[in-house]
């Protein structure tokens, strides 16, 4: 057999120009240790600077003259090496979503570098109690107060925690050292894992499953046992017992010696949810989310790798936890946009989970009250097995929903943000000491400032977005953080009528306080939840009835039961309908359905008021009726008509550069190449649109152009990607950076 002497290495530099492998010789001494996946240090570039990289292939074939080939310098000490599965996942991400290999590798490594284990030190007595007592007597005689304290403690305990000795007992390190050298004590060091969650798990809780629930568990587990691994979709309203089903499914899978990944949108990862898993699985479950320290993340992955935990709960990145015997992936609230990554590689957790499940022979279970059109259409086609949970199990009845036409209110002289109906109901609930939630369904902020005379909108000088009004007369850019003082006069026409469009949550809070002066109000939005733990604080003080009204953005409609809430007001339901994005009808339906599910979780029946300027829009009327099927049919009809996903597939190609001309030139040339290809291959069913300026045409002084490609067949979009990549690689003079986004969830 020929010796495998050469390694193909991906260099740890994030640029598409180096997005290929470079071949290095493996020095004799490293032949045993350098494997596929190993992270290494190699000389790179003209200056031969030592640069980190990952070995992705080992071969006996030299790609070029061996004489000219550089050698691997050493193993990289700090960096974590991806496993074989992780490498396969990285290749999948690169090929499916068009990212550089290095970005894909970094995504599949849940931790990038090794973090030293935490250590616990214990002082252990090496002498008998008798011997210690005689030493103690001597030290009392010599007035050695520190040593006396220490020895006195040692007469009582054979082992003492190190921190106790140096802390509470105030023993100097020199005293400890001298006792060690006299062989009175030794110090034992034990490393342990950082545990991010300390929960009083209490008694194990298990409900007897309903027939509907049990049937799901039986089917999936019977498939598992028969070696069939497929994808299931559980459609069930909030409170219909989906989580209880996940718990049983996971438990059965764990019993069979396999591990499970439970994905939950970060925002829904609440204390309550975690507690349910801890009650069932105790120390065998752990969590991975953005508030963990690097050391905590590292340790959870180590525990997973060594098989010390069976279940990991986390947002989409938890998919990459290295379980050897993965048996099941559950994705709760599968429709959530946060399952799609917004940075390269722009992967979708559902699709990536499908790949991972097939790689590992695992089952994939999706659940939602309002399934994504993608998942539901696949279930209808029979690609996923569909289960429906139809009943709420806690007895709480569905709320009464009414839709209020804000145009009519205005016509009849009511200019307030509260319709007369909502006002009356709020007063009624306040007088009965019941709680109210008010929901503003907008993404981020509005609160922009414009001139009423000439129409000028105050914009960020670096980004093509309007500045948001904050307290204290400040205007802030939410993309780059730019700040300026609010102008007194219009900078363009000099008019003094330059005013804020007052409809952000902050302004609404002010209005609530004015109109209902006696009421306690809590506000929850990106501003009030910036600090770690503040999200939980607001929720728990509302749950503790420290306030009557909780006002907030999307954050308030997820998770959490508030039995005292009997009124949910949606302030302007069509705000989310006006996004320039083909998903907005679906988002609006999902948000309103979720909001409606928030009221009346307790004994009392709840009411929901949806205020809107478009009372006839199907997203609003069908959410009010809680009619998912009818909504699916309507929305799918629209997607088919327009050729949007899931009817067809969409690829956004984004060109960015500091030089506007270069970004545009690269985009235009790409557009030509793609159209040529389309004509030459004689195809008429797809289309290439653009290039055009992106909706946000500049961020941080970087210009943005976009091309959209629509195709029924995903594979054809991959050809467009390849054509674009090939063109870019052969264009050394152009600075434009190219990114791909397949089936994007945002508009560019
Ligand atoms: P979902 O995840 O669909 O919102 P959950 O699993 O959280 O639903 O269930 C909603 C409520 O019903 C929870 O309080 C849960 O404890 C309870 N529940 C779920 N299944 C059962 C059951 N089989 N018997 C009794 N209560 C149940
Ligand atoms: Zn003006
Ligand atoms: Zn900016």
XYZ file of C-alpha atoms and ligand atoms in Angstrom:
777
model
C 0.000 0.000 0.000
C 1.195 3.436 -0.840
C 1.712 5.783 2.032
C -0.820 8.514 2.598
C 1.560 11.415 2.629
C -0.516 14.380 1.553
C -3.245 16.327 3.299
C -5.820 18.602 1.675
C -6.278 21.501 4.036
C -8.974 24.181 4.326
C -7.364 27.403 5.526
C -8.998 29.264 8.395
C -9.460 32.500 6.500
C -12.962 33.574 5.652
C -12.713 34.689 2.081
C -14.117 33.120 -1.053
C -10.744 33.533 -2.802
C -9.211 30.903 -0.505
C -12.342 28.787 -0.456
C -10.645 25.640 -1.717
C -8.264 23.031 -0.348
C -4.492 23.483 -0.348
C -2.244 20.426 -0.385
C 0.531 19.933 2.175
C 3.012 17.175 2.885
C 2.458 15.358 6.157
C 5.846 15.156 7.917
C 6.983 11.675 8.940
C 6.479 12.413 12.636
C 2.848 13.393 12.165
C 1.741 10.517 9.900
C -0.007 8.750 12.763
C -1.731 11.751 14.283
C -2.933 13.768 11.312
C -6.350 12.418 10.328
C -9.295 13.708 8.369
C -10.694 16.510 10.535
C -7.508 17.262 12.462
C -6.833 20.946 12.958
C -3.294 21.880 11.997
C -0.947 24.832 11.647
C 0.457 25.364 8.159
C 2.664 27.960 6.460
C 0.397 29.939 4.172
C 0.707 32.637 1.530
C 3.779 34.388 0.253
C 5.064 35.228 3.718
C 4.508 31.639 4.885
C 2.711 32.858 7.953
C 1.608 30.076 10.274
C -2.103 29.797 9.797
C -4.678 27.413 11.247
C -6.526 24.998 8.988
C -8.515 21.777 8.917
C -7.545 18.579 7.131
C -10.479 17.471 4.999
C -8.814 14.731 2.940
C -5.728 12.515 3.143
C -4.304 10.990 -0.003
C -1.307 9.350 -1.629
C -1.680 11.462 -4.772
C 0.395 14.618 -5.010
C -1.602 17.308 -6.784
C 1.516 19.108 -7.940
C 5.275 18.941 -7.804
C 6.253 17.455 -4.469
C 9.415 19.511 -4.394
C 7.372 22.692 -4.204
C 4.927 21.401 -1.667
C 5.032 22.859 1.844
C 4.791 20.752 4.967
C 2.286 20.802 7.794
C 4.062 22.579 10.627
C 2.281 21.121 13.659
C -1.038 20.174 15.171
C -3.053 23.132 16.344
C -3.105 23.023 20.125
C -6.070 25.250 20.832
C -8.500 24.329 18.125
C -11.099 21.606 18.272
C -11.068 19.037 15.482
C -14.341 18.219 13.758
C -15.501 14.612 13.797
C -16.243 12.712 10.614
C -19.977 13.389 11.002
C -19.274 17.070 11.506
C -17.218 17.125 8.304
C -20.079 15.521 6.400
C -22.467 18.097 7.825
C -20.108 20.883 6.801
C -19.974 19.563 3.251
C -23.778 19.371 3.241
C -24.043 22.990 4.398
C -21.510 24.171 1.848
C -23.165 22.370 -1.051
C -26.761 23.060 -0.102
C -26.509 26.667 0.988
C -23.500 27.952 -0.876
C -21.116 28.910 1.874
C -17.356 28.771 2.085
C -16.035 25.532 3.560
C -14.431 27.334 6.470
C -17.699 29.075 7.429
C -19.460 25.698 7.191
C -16.796 24.046 9.372
C -17.113 26.755 11.987
C -20.863 26.312 12.049
C -20.716 22.576 12.713
C -18.204 23.016 15.525
C -20.345 24.003 18.503
C -17.163 25.122 20.243
C -14.138 26.444 18.408
C -11.435 25.852 20.946
C -10.659 23.695 23.915
C -11.476 25.145 27.283
C -9.681 23.851 30.351
C -11.846 21.787 32.630
C -12.935 23.268 35.928
C -11.181 21.787 38.887
C -12.264 21.101 42.395
C -9.505 20.775 44.991
C -9.877 18.926 48.264
C -7.505 18.805 51.206
C -7.131 15.287 52.573
C -5.688 14.476 55.986
C -2.789 11.970 55.897
C -2.455 11.312 59.620
C -4.589 9.809 62.314
C -6.721 12.006 64.539
C -4.332 11.233 67.364
C -1.293 12.529 65.456
C -3.157 15.662 64.386
C -4.168 16.392 67.958
C -0.558 16.289 69.108
C 0.459 18.643 66.270
C -2.422 20.889 67.300
C -1.228 21.024 70.916
C 2.229 22.023 69.684
C 0.929 24.783 67.443
C -1.235 26.194 70.267
C 1.890 26.320 72.416
C 3.755 28.188 69.675
C 0.837 30.615 69.173
C 0.582 29.724 65.470
C -2.992 30.927 65.138
C -3.571 30.074 61.464
C -2.094 26.624 61.761
C -4.105 26.069 64.936
C -7.378 26.918 63.176
C -6.474 24.572 60.338
C -5.425 21.644 62.501
C -8.482 22.060 64.718
C -10.652 21.727 61.627
C -8.666 18.641 60.557
C -9.291 16.902 63.870
C -12.971 16.912 62.955
C -12.943 16.267 59.208
C -10.700 13.984 57.158
C -11.457 15.999 53.990
C -11.916 19.735 53.584
C -12.812 21.674 50.422
C -9.825 23.790 49.373
C -11.885 26.964 49.041
C -13.172 26.557 52.581
C -9.633 26.375 53.915
C -8.340 29.405 52.026
C -11.641 31.262 52.296
C -13.585 30.909 55.497
C -10.663 29.561 57.557
C -8.239 32.165 56.170
C -5.303 29.787 55.941
C -2.320 31.182 54.045
C -1.044 29.163 51.041
C 2.360 28.978 52.724
C 0.836 27.168 55.711
C -0.847 24.696 53.394
C 2.427 24.179 51.524
C 4.423 23.480 54.632
C 1.845 20.968 55.892
C 1.996 19.222 52.537
C 5.774 18.954 52.715
C 5.498 17.570 56.240
C 3.075 14.973 54.845
C 0.296 16.045 57.161
C -2.082 16.637 54.257
C -2.315 16.198 50.494
C -4.360 18.062 47.913
C -6.532 16.051 45.553
C -7.632 17.595 42.303
C -10.718 16.469 40.495
C -11.969 18.023 37.282
C -15.683 18.435 36.763
C -18.045 19.811 34.154
C -19.588 23.212 34.296
C -23.307 22.721 34.625
C -25.285 25.611 33.171
C -28.510 24.639 34.856
C -29.128 24.164 38.513
C -32.727 23.207 38.911
C -34.499 21.654 41.813
C -35.894 18.864 39.709
C -38.223 17.531 42.359
C -40.568 14.686 41.745
C -40.777 12.971 38.374
C -43.896 14.069 36.565
C -45.674 11.987 34.030
C -49.173 12.287 32.633
C -51.139 9.339 31.371
C -51.213 10.067 27.674
C -54.537 10.534 25.904
C -55.373 8.058 23.144
C -54.396 10.619 20.510
C -51.044 11.212 22.186
C -50.339 7.547 22.786
C -51.063 6.698 19.149
C -48.317 9.080 18.023
C -45.776 7.633 20.433
C -46.693 4.073 19.464
C -46.384 4.725 15.731
C -43.063 6.535 15.860
C -41.478 4.064 18.257
C -42.772 1.047 16.308
C -41.173 2.560 13.187
C -37.933 3.068 15.100
C -37.914 -0.518 16.292
C -38.515 -1.684 12.729
C -35.547 0.389 11.581
C -37.686 2.926 9.713
C -36.446 6.467 10.148
C -38.607 9.180 8.752
C -40.067 12.589 9.414
C -43.294 13.204 11.331
C -45.278 16.387 11.737
C -47.479 16.903 14.792
C -50.071 19.597 14.199
C -51.773 20.625 17.416
C -52.897 23.878 18.974
C -51.003 25.262 21.967
C -51.938 23.211 24.993
C -52.919 20.132 23.017
C -50.130 18.106 24.624
C -47.308 18.174 22.061
C -44.574 18.654 24.651
C -45.909 15.729 26.652
C -45.607 13.622 23.479
C -42.010 14.794 22.906
C -41.148 13.796 26.462
C -42.461 10.270 25.973
C -40.880 9.892 22.545
C -37.518 10.972 23.886
C -37.832 8.735 26.906
C -38.569 5.686 24.734
C -35.661 6.533 22.442
C -33.286 6.939 25.387
C -34.445 3.588 26.772
C -33.202 2.100 23.510
C -29.731 3.489 24.157
C -29.971 6.390 21.724
C -29.592 10.124 22.247
C -31.918 12.977 21.378
C -31.740 16.598 20.311
C -34.669 18.810 21.251
C -34.774 22.103 19.337
C -36.763 24.979 20.761
C -36.681 28.584 19.529
C -34.316 30.483 21.829
C -37.070 32.800 22.944
C -39.362 29.950 24.011
C -36.613 28.280 26.026
C -38.131 29.300 29.307
C -37.601 28.097 32.831
C -40.949 26.264 32.728
C -40.041 24.281 29.621
C -36.614 23.351 30.960
C -38.097 22.268 34.245
C -40.409 19.783 32.506
C -37.405 18.126 30.873
C -35.351 18.133 34.053
C -38.190 16.542 35.964
C -38.224 13.714 33.462
C -34.509 13.239 32.713
C -32.651 14.821 35.626
C -28.903 15.089 35.085
C -29.114 13.235 31.773
C -30.419 16.366 30.036
C -28.562 19.585 29.383
C -29.087 22.843 27.626
C -27.169 24.849 25.075
C -28.080 28.446 24.442
C -26.532 31.810 23.795
C -26.267 32.793 27.444
C -23.801 29.968 28.172
C -20.143 30.800 28.627
C -17.597 29.243 26.288
C -16.514 26.850 29.037
C -20.089 25.794 29.702
C -20.661 25.144 26.005
C -17.462 23.176 25.724
C -18.343 21.021 28.695
C -21.850 20.230 27.418
C -20.347 19.026 24.146
C -17.812 16.912 26.015
C -20.557 15.400 28.134
C -22.527 14.641 24.967
C -19.516 13.111 23.235
C -18.754 10.885 26.190
C -22.378 9.760 26.452
C -22.901 11.368 29.849
C -26.095 13.061 28.729
C -28.951 11.689 26.644
C -30.834 14.823 25.744
C -29.734 18.294 24.723
C -32.173 21.194 24.509
C -31.333 24.293 22.540
C -31.889 26.548 19.535
C -30.854 25.568 15.988
C -27.131 25.343 16.777
C -27.839 22.470 19.199
C -28.112 20.302 16.064
C -24.325 20.185 16.010
C -23.858 18.645 19.442
C -21.712 15.541 18.861
C -23.934 12.615 19.870
C -22.459 9.295 18.832
C -25.744 7.392 18.815
C -28.273 9.995 17.857
C -31.737 8.453 17.709
C -34.181 11.331 17.478
C -34.396 15.025 16.666
C -37.463 16.974 17.760
C -38.133 20.466 16.430
C -40.804 22.290 18.381
C -42.516 25.314 16.799
C -41.057 24.185 13.529
C -42.543 27.229 11.715
C -40.381 29.730 13.611
C -38.239 31.927 11.349
C -35.384 31.701 13.852
C -34.700 28.158 12.596
C -33.165 29.721 9.542
C -29.663 31.091 10.014
C -29.222 34.697 8.977
C -25.473 34.421 8.505
C -23.446 32.275 6.149
C -24.109 29.362 5.833
C -27.769 30.320 5.734
C -29.015 26.882 6.659
C -32.466 25.871 7.744
C -32.572 23.696 10.866
C -35.441 21.576 9.490
C -33.592 20.608 6.318
C -30.283 20.183 8.087
C -31.966 17.995 10.702
C -33.400 15.856 7.918
C -29.912 15.318 6.532
C -28.455 14.605 9.968
C -31.271 12.180 10.788
C -30.621 10.219 7.598
C -26.894 10.233 8.303
C -27.346 8.847 11.804
C -30.451 6.701 11.326
C -32.550 8.912 13.554
C -36.223 9.895 13.512
C -37.238 13.512 13.011
C -40.331 14.869 14.752
C -41.679 18.330 13.937
C -44.396 20.045 15.936
C -46.388 23.233 15.569
C -49.757 24.845 16.171
C -49.379 26.594 12.825
C -47.071 24.462 10.651
C -44.969 26.196 8.017
C -46.318 25.869 4.499
C -43.140 23.976 3.638
C -43.729 21.292 6.246
C -47.481 21.042 5.809
C -47.286 20.704 2.039
C -44.761 17.912 2.430
C -47.037 16.201 4.912
C -49.905 16.501 2.438
C -47.757 14.928 -0.257
C -47.024 12.065 2.087
C -43.322 12.870 2.493
C -43.920 13.441 6.197
C -46.355 11.489 8.321
C -48.964 13.837 9.736
C -50.545 13.582 13.196
C -53.157 15.940 14.520
C -53.886 16.709 18.156
C -57.315 18.222 18.389
C -58.085 18.909 22.047
C -56.775 21.188 24.727
C -55.927 18.980 27.669
C -56.128 21.401 30.559
C -59.773 22.166 29.925
C -59.138 25.872 29.221
C -61.538 26.904 26.498
C -60.566 28.726 23.340
C -61.068 32.459 23.611
C -63.745 34.510 21.849
C -62.091 36.493 19.105
C -63.438 39.693 17.589
C -62.002 41.789 14.789
C -62.331 45.576 15.042
C -62.134 47.788 11.936
C -59.878 50.741 12.754
C -60.990 52.634 9.626
C -64.503 52.729 11.015
C -63.241 53.933 14.395
C -61.437 56.780 12.677
C -64.511 57.683 10.615
C -66.523 57.871 13.794
C -64.039 60.216 15.386
C -61.830 57.934 17.517
C -58.182 58.798 16.864
C -56.743 56.866 19.774
C -54.738 53.671 19.321
C -57.433 51.896 21.364
C -60.766 51.117 19.738
C -63.804 51.798 21.913
C -64.349 48.081 22.336
C -60.777 47.438 23.503
C -60.962 50.411 25.870
C -64.147 49.133 27.469
C -62.740 45.661 27.895
C -59.500 46.941 29.419
C -61.468 48.975 31.953
C -63.646 45.980 32.721
C -60.617 43.714 33.339
C -58.875 46.329 35.469
C -61.959 46.654 37.647
C -62.137 42.866 38.046
C -58.414 42.621 38.844
C -57.779 40.370 35.863
C -54.750 40.713 33.627
C -54.375 42.062 30.104
C -51.806 41.537 27.369
C -51.364 44.056 24.569
C -49.454 42.930 21.534
C -47.768 45.096 18.936
C -46.872 42.764 16.092
C -44.096 44.584 14.435
C -40.565 43.492 13.927
C -38.188 45.821 15.687
C -39.176 49.442 15.676
C -40.871 52.055 13.708
C -40.792 55.363 15.515
C -39.060 56.999 12.548
C -38.918 60.772 12.116
C -40.198 62.527 9.026
C -40.899 66.032 7.816
C -44.619 66.761 7.462
C -43.872 69.517 4.950
C -41.464 67.930 2.458
C -41.711 64.249 3.406
C -37.988 63.803 4.185
C -37.336 60.775 6.399
C -34.322 60.972 8.718
C -31.958 58.194 7.643
C -28.659 56.774 8.821
C -25.785 58.203 6.755
C -24.123 54.749 6.634
C -27.104 52.471 6.179
C -30.142 52.749 3.992
C -32.609 52.640 6.885
C -34.581 55.214 8.815
C -33.350 56.231 12.247
C -35.481 55.280 15.246
C -36.623 57.743 17.845
C -35.504 57.066 21.399
C -36.202 58.832 24.693
C -34.146 61.924 25.363
C -34.413 63.272 21.830
C -32.003 60.784 20.280
C -32.193 59.161 16.865
C -30.525 55.752 16.622
C -29.633 53.410 13.743
C -30.511 49.814 14.614
C -28.123 48.397 12.043
C -24.864 50.129 12.972
C -25.566 51.987 16.222
C -25.108 55.482 14.742
C -26.668 58.163 16.986
C -27.625 61.774 16.501
C -29.616 64.475 18.290
C -33.156 64.877 16.944
C -33.211 67.954 14.671
C -35.476 70.910 15.539
C -35.875 71.862 11.911
C -36.004 69.796 8.744
C -32.420 69.645 7.384
C -33.824 69.750 3.864
C -36.583 72.432 3.829
C -36.200 74.077 7.232
C -39.771 73.348 8.312
C -40.263 73.017 12.085
C -42.840 70.250 11.528
C -40.418 67.369 11.686
C -42.025 64.753 13.900
C -41.799 61.178 15.043
C -44.306 58.609 13.853
C -45.322 57.611 17.330
C -46.144 53.950 17.292
C -43.210 52.183 18.899
C -43.817 50.191 22.078
C -42.265 52.948 24.184
C -44.747 55.507 22.899
C -47.640 53.111 23.373
C -46.587 52.516 26.958
C -46.780 56.274 27.550
C -50.276 56.342 26.065
C -51.463 53.429 28.195
C -50.213 55.158 31.337
C -52.035 58.331 30.344
C -55.325 56.608 29.586
C -55.333 54.092 32.444
C -53.455 55.953 35.193
C -54.152 53.403 37.935
C -52.888 50.380 36.004
C -49.501 48.741 36.487
C -47.767 48.371 33.117
C -44.838 46.185 32.066
C -43.203 46.519 28.674
C -41.284 43.796 26.883
C -39.346 44.491 23.694
C -35.794 44.421 22.377
C -34.989 47.475 24.530
C -36.228 46.218 27.882
C -34.792 42.712 27.488
C -31.251 43.569 26.486
C -29.802 42.742 29.901
C -29.265 39.051 30.745
C -32.154 37.670 32.767
C -34.450 40.629 32.186
C -36.755 38.624 29.920
C -37.424 36.125 32.698
C -37.769 38.928 35.252
C -40.523 40.660 33.326
C -42.397 37.411 32.761
C -42.164 36.330 36.359
C -43.245 39.679 37.767
C -46.254 39.600 35.440
C -46.975 36.022 36.496
C -46.706 37.202 40.118
C -49.406 39.776 39.292
C -47.167 42.736 40.008
C -48.710 44.469 36.988
C -52.081 44.527 35.254
C -50.962 45.050 31.694
C -48.107 43.466 29.765
C -47.346 45.326 26.552
C -44.896 43.865 24.101
C -43.683 42.664 20.737
C -43.684 39.055 19.497
C -41.813 38.022 22.627
C -44.982 38.088 24.721
C -46.978 35.662 22.613
C -44.563 32.773 22.981
C -44.422 30.253 25.773
C -45.610 30.947 29.286
C -49.051 30.481 30.678
C -50.723 33.325 32.520
C -53.966 31.941 33.942
C -55.090 35.412 35.064
C -54.942 36.875 31.570
C -58.491 37.135 30.219
C -57.930 39.768 27.549
C -55.474 39.925 24.682
C -55.477 43.023 22.510
C -53.677 43.042 19.166
C -53.114 46.741 18.540
C -52.615 46.833 14.769
C -52.763 43.395 13.217
C -51.846 44.557 9.734
C -48.473 45.996 10.781
C -46.947 42.597 10.052
C -48.965 42.331 6.838
C -47.144 45.246 5.287
C -43.657 43.771 5.358
C -42.254 43.527 1.859
C -41.842 39.789 2.140
C -43.843 36.907 0.712
C -44.032 35.310 4.157
C -45.926 38.182 5.737
C -49.379 36.620 5.359
C -48.130 33.440 6.992
C -46.323 35.321 9.782
C -49.391 37.375 10.537
C -51.578 34.288 10.705
C -49.081 32.539 13.001
C -48.694 35.508 15.328
C -52.421 36.146 15.600
C -53.165 32.471 16.216
C -50.516 32.388 18.920
C -51.810 35.613 20.444
C -55.350 34.247 20.497
C -54.046 31.172 22.312
C -52.658 33.351 25.121
C -55.962 34.505 26.595
C -58.141 32.286 28.754
C -55.600 29.633 29.759
C -57.146 29.528 33.226
C -60.658 28.772 34.408
C -62.205 31.992 33.085
C -62.964 32.304 29.427
C -60.758 34.760 27.583
C -61.432 37.385 24.961
C -59.240 38.538 22.112
C -59.609 41.824 20.245
C -57.799 42.149 16.940
C -57.634 45.766 15.737
C -56.867 46.204 12.056
C -57.166 48.404 8.984
C -57.680 45.305 6.808
C -60.476 43.385 8.533
C -61.198 41.290 5.433
C -57.689 39.931 4.883
C -57.731 36.136 5.057
C -54.726 36.022 7.398
C -56.778 37.978 9.907
C -60.234 36.469 9.483
C -58.946 32.896 9.417
C -56.731 33.459 12.473
C -59.790 34.847 14.261
C -61.607 31.607 13.389
C -58.519 29.521 14.270
C -58.912 27.788 10.925
C -55.491 26.521 9.871
C -56.697 24.300 7.006
C -58.530 27.127 5.274
C -55.540 29.400 5.744
C -53.208 26.802 4.262
C -55.368 26.491 1.133
C -55.594 30.273 0.623
C -51.912 30.911 1.214
C -50.772 27.984 -0.893
C -52.912 29.313 -3.753
C -51.094 32.634 -3.482
C -47.651 30.985 -3.428
C -48.498 28.907 -6.491
C -49.768 31.917 -8.354
C -46.604 33.894 -7.574
C -44.154 31.018 -7.789
C -42.953 31.478 -4.213
C -41.746 28.684 -1.926
C -42.838 26.035 -1.254
C -44.581 26.040 -4.674
C -41.214 26.860 -6.233
C -37.751 27.488 -4.862
C -36.132 30.857 -4.567
C -32.463 31.799 -4.505
C -31.291 35.253 -3.498
C -27.747 36.117 -4.590
C -26.388 39.073 -2.704
C -23.462 41.157 -3.980
C -21.799 43.457 -1.487
C -18.900 45.866 -1.729
C -17.639 49.176 -0.399
C -17.433 50.183 -4.067
C -20.947 50.565 -5.367
C -19.809 50.244 -8.988
C -17.990 46.957 -8.392
C -20.917 45.345 -6.609
C -23.231 46.423 -9.415
C -20.844 45.277 -12.150
C -20.445 41.827 -10.586
C -24.209 41.543 -10.147
C -24.948 42.608 -13.710
C -22.409 40.223 -15.198
C -23.774 37.383 -13.071
C -27.289 38.227 -14.232
C -26.124 37.981 -17.846
C -24.421 34.642 -17.274
C -27.461 33.157 -15.560
C -29.868 34.385 -18.243
C -27.579 33.027 -20.954
C -27.536 29.685 -19.283
C -31.284 29.732 -19.034
C -31.712 30.496 -22.734
C -29.104 28.021 -23.906
C -30.598 25.221 -21.879
C -33.932 26.106 -23.496
C -35.764 26.392 -20.264
C -38.782 28.534 -19.782
C -40.165 27.563 -16.403
C -37.713 29.425 -14.203
C -36.717 33.054 -14.055
C -33.826 35.312 -13.133
C -34.867 38.665 -11.705
C -32.583 41.649 -11.333
C -30.028 42.700 -10.295
C -31.609 45.468 -8.310
C -30.668 47.460 -5.267
C -31.414 45.484 -2.134
C -34.355 46.664 -0.001
C -31.744 47.882 2.481
C -29.320 49.062 -0.175
C -26.449 50.008 2.133
C -25.355 48.761 5.559
C -22.295 50.146 7.312
C -21.216 51.843 4.072
C -21.330 48.566 2.195
C -23.499 48.584 -0.921
C -25.877 45.743 -1.596
C -27.366 44.405 -4.849
C -29.487 41.336 -5.246
C -30.543 38.842 -7.925
C -33.492 36.525 -7.386
C -33.785 33.179 -9.174
C -36.996 31.140 -9.136
C -37.100 27.474 -10.085
C -39.382 24.520 -9.441
C -36.341 22.297 -9.095
C -33.887 23.037 -6.264
C -31.098 21.279 -8.167
C -31.275 23.942 -10.866
C -30.738 26.642 -8.291
C -27.578 24.788 -7.296
C -26.403 25.138 -10.904
C -26.970 28.922 -10.719
C -24.919 28.926 -7.547
C -22.088 27.080 -9.238
C -22.118 29.343 -12.271
C -21.939 32.359 -9.992
C -19.092 30.876 -7.952
C -17.095 30.004 -11.054
C -17.505 33.489 -12.421
C -16.420 35.056 -9.116
C -13.299 32.897 -8.826
C -12.057 34.093 -12.188
C -12.437 37.774 -11.487
C -9.449 38.889 -9.461
C -9.915 42.635 -9.920
C -13.395 42.876 -8.439
C -13.921 43.409 -4.710
C -17.547 42.278 -4.560
C -18.394 39.581 -2.034
C -21.092 37.088 -3.024
C -23.509 35.368 -0.687
C -26.318 32.923 -1.388
C -29.600 32.542 0.399
C -31.850 29.657 -0.587
C -35.562 30.045 0.174
C -34.802 33.205 2.122
C -36.984 34.175 5.058
C -36.110 37.837 4.727
C -36.117 40.137 1.763
C -32.911 41.697 0.610
P -48.272 21.883 23.926
O -46.828 21.532 23.919
O -49.015 21.361 22.745
O -48.527 23.344 24.166
P -48.304 20.605 26.517
O -47.670 19.286 26.356
O -47.524 21.692 27.136
O -48.959 21.105 25.151
O -49.645 20.358 27.353
C -50.481 21.425 27.768
C -50.922 21.181 29.198
O -51.651 19.968 29.254
C -49.749 21.024 30.130
O -50.079 21.645 31.355
C -49.628 19.531 30.315
O -49.099 19.212 31.578
C -51.061 19.059 30.164
N -51.122 17.722 29.596
C -50.506 17.270 28.496
N -50.809 15.980 28.255
C -51.639 15.597 29.251
C -52.323 14.373 29.565
N -52.190 13.289 28.806
N -53.096 14.356 30.668
C -53.239 15.455 31.415
N -52.636 16.639 31.181
C -51.848 16.725 30.104
Zn -38.718 69.169 5.149
Zn -26.421 52.850 10.347
